[in-house]
mmCIF file of C-alpha atoms in Angstrom:
data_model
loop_
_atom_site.group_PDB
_atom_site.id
_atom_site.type_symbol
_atom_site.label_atom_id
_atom_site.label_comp_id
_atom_site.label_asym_id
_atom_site.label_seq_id
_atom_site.Cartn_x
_atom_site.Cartn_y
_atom_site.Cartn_z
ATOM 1 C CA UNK A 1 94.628 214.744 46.226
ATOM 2 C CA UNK A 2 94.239 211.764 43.812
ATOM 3 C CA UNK A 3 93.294 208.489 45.126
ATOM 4 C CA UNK A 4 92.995 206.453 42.424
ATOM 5 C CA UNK A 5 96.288 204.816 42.904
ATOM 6 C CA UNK A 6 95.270 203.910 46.531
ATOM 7 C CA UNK A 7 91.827 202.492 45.488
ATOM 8 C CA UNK A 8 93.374 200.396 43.014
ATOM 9 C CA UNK A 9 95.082 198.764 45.379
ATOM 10 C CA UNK A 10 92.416 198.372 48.327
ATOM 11 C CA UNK A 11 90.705 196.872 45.636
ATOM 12 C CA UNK A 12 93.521 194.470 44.684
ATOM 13 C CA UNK A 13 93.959 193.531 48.888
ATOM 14 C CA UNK A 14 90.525 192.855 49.160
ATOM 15 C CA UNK A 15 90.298 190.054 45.994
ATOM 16 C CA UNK A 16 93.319 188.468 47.196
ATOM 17 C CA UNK A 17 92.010 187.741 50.710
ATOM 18 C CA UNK A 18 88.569 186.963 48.863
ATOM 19 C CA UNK A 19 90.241 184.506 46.938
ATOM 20 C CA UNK A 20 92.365 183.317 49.909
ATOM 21 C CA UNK A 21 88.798 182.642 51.812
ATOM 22 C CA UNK A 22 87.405 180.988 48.427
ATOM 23 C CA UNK A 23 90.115 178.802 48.601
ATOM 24 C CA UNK A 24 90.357 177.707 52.832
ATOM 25 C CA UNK A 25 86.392 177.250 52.307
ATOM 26 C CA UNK A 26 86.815 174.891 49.098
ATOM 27 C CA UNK A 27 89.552 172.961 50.971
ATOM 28 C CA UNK A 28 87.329 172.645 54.636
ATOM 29 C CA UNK A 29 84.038 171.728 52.072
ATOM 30 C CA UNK A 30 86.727 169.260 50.497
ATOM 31 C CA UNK A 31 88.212 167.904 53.980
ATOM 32 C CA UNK A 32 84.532 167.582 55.224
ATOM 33 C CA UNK A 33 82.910 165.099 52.051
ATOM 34 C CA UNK A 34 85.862 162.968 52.743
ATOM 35 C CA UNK A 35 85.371 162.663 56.451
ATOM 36 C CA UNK A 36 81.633 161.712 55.905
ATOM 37 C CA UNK A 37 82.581 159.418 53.665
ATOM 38 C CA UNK A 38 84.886 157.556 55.486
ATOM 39 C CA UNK A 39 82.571 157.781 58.281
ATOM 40 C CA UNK A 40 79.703 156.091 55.978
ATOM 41 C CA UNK A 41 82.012 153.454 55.023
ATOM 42 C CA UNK A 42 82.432 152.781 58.655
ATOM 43 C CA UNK A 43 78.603 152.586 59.344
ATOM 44 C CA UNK A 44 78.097 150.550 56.578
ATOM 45 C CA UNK A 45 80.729 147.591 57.621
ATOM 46 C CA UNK A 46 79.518 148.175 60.915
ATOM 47 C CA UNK A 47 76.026 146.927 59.654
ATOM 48 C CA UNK A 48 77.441 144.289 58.252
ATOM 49 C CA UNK A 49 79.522 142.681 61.265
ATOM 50 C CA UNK A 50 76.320 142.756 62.876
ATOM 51 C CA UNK A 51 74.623 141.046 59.974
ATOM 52 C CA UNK A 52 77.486 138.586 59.946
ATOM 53 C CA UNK A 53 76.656 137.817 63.879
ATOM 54 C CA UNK A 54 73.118 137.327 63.170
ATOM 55 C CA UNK A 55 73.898 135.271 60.247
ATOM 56 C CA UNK A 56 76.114 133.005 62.514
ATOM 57 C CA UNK A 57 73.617 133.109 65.512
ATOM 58 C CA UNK A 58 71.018 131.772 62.828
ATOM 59 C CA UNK A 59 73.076 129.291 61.216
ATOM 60 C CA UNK A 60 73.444 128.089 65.311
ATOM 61 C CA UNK A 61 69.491 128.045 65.585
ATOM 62 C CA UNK A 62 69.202 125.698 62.472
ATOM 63 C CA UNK A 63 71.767 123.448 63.771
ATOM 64 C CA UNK A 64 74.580 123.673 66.353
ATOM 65 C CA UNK A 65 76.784 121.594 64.460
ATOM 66 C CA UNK A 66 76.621 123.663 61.591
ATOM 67 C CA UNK A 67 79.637 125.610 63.749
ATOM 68 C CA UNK A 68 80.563 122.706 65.976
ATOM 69 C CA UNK A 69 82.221 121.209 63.187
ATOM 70 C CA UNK A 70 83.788 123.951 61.672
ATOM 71 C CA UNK A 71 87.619 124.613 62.174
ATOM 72 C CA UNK A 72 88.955 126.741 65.118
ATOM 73 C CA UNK A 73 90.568 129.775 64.286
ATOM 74 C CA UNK A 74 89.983 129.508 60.744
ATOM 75 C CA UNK A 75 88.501 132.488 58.223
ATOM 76 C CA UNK A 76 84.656 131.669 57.049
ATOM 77 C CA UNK A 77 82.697 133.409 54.655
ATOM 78 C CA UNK A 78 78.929 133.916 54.063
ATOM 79 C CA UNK A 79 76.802 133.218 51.347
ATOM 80 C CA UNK A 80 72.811 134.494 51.537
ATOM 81 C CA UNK A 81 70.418 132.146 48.778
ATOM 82 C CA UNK A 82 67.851 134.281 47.708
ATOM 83 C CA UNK A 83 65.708 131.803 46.109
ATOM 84 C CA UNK A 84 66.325 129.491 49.347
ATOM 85 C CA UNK A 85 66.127 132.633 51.769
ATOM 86 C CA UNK A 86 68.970 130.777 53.954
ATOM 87 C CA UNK A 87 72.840 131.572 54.813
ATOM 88 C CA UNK A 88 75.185 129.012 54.145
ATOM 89 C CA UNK A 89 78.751 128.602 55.237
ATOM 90 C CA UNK A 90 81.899 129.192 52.415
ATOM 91 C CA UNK A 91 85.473 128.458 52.543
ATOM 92 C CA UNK A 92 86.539 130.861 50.029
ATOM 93 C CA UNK A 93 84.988 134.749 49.702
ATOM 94 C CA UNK A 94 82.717 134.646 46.475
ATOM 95 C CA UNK A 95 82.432 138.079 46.106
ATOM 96 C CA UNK A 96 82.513 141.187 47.330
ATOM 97 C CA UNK A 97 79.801 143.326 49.442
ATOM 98 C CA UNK A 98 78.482 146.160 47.311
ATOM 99 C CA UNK A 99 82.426 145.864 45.412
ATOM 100 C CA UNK A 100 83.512 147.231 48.839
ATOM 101 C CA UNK A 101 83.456 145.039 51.632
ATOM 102 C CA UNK A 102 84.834 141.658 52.825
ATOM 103 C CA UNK A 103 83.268 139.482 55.186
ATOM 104 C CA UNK A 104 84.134 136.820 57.466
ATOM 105 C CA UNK A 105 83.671 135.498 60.117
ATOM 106 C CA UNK A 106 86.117 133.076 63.024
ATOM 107 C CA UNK A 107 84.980 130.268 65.303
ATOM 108 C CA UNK A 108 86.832 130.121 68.507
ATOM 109 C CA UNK A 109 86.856 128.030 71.073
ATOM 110 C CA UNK A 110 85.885 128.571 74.425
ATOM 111 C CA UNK A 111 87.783 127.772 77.840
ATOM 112 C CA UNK A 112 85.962 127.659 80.960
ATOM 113 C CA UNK A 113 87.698 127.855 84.544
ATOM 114 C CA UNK A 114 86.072 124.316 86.361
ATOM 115 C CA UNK A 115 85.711 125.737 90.072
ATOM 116 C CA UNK A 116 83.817 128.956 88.738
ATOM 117 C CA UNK A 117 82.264 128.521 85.159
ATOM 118 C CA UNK A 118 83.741 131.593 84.330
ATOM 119 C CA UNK A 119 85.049 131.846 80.541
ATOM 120 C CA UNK A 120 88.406 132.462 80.871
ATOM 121 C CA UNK A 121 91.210 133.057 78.208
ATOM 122 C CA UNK A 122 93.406 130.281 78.499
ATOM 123 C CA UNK A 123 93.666 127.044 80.475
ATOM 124 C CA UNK A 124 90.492 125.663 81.763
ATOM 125 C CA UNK A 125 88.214 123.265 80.757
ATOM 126 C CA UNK A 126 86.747 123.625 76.696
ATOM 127 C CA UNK A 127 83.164 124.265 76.955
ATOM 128 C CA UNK A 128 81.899 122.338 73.939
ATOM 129 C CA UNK A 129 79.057 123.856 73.912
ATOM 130 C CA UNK A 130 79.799 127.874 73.698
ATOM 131 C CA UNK A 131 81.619 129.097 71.399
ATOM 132 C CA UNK A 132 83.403 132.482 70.334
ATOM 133 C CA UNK A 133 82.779 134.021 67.238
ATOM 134 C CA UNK A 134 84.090 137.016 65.225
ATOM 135 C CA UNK A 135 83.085 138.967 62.594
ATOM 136 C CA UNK A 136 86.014 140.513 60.277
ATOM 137 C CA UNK A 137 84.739 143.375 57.724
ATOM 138 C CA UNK A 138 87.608 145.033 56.405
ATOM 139 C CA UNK A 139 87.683 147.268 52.953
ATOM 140 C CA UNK A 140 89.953 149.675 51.588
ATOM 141 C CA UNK A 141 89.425 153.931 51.777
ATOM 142 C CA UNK A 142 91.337 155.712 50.063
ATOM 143 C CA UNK A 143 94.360 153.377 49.983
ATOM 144 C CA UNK A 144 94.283 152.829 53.458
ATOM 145 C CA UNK A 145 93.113 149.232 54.760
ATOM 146 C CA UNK A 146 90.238 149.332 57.546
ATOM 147 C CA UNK A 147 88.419 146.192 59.359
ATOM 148 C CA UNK A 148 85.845 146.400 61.930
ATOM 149 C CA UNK A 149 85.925 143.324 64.308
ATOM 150 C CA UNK A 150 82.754 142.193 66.520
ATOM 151 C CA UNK A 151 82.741 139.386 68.832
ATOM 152 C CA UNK A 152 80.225 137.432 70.496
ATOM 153 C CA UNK A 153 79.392 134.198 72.066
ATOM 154 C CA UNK A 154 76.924 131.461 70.830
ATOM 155 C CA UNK A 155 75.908 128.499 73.403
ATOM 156 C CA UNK A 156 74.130 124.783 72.134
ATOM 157 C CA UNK A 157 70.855 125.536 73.913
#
């Protein structure tokens, strides 16, 4: 009997679904970098939101009206001196984190209920003395636009 015929084509089977593997592995290896990546980015603007928060809770330390005076509701951005080793407050973003990442950050005020203390959304007395803040990083993977958003509050102690 000759089976050269059928050996051939064993042979041809067995590269195709090689080369079908080859290909699902490439594409997984492929699908996998990209979700690390994104997930990086993620971690990275996380870092940074925090940063922003400690920025803002320093620029409180130095002096509380460094926020009490700013605007309510209103976008701020942060600037870092090296030579001064000190944060300062900008209106406008100067430039980009790592050609990535925008920062900001929003003062809000604060609205306490005056039989409890409790903070409380709306109505209420303003507490001048706590305020709300928010940190905004937002950037751009792969076409799609992400933020991360951290809030916290800062008293006048």
């Amino acid at each position: 009997m000759n089976n050269k015929g059928v050996t051939l084509i064993e042979a041809i089977v067995v590269l195709g679904l090689i080369g079908i593997v080859v290909v699902s592995l490439v594409q997984l290896n492929l699908a996998f970098s990209h979700s690390i990546s994104s997930e990086s980015l993620s971690v990275r603007a996380n870092a940074i939101a925090v940063e922003t928060l400690e920025a803002v809770r320093a620029l409180r330390d130095k002096n509380w009206n460094n926020l009490s005076n700013l605007t309510v509701s209103t976008p701020y951005y942060l600037s870092f001196s090296e030579g001064q080793n000190d944060w300062s407050i900008e209106n406008s973003e100067s430039n980009k984190i790592q050609n990535i990442f925008s920062r900001s950050f929003i003062v809000y005020s604060v609205f306490r209920d005056s039989s409890t203390g409790k903070i409380i959304n709306s109505g209420g007395s303003v507490d001048n003395n706590t305020l709300k803040i928010e940190a905004v990083v937002s950037w751009n993977d792969r076409g799609r636009d992400k933020n991360i958003k951290l809030t916290t509050y800062l008293a006048n102690f």
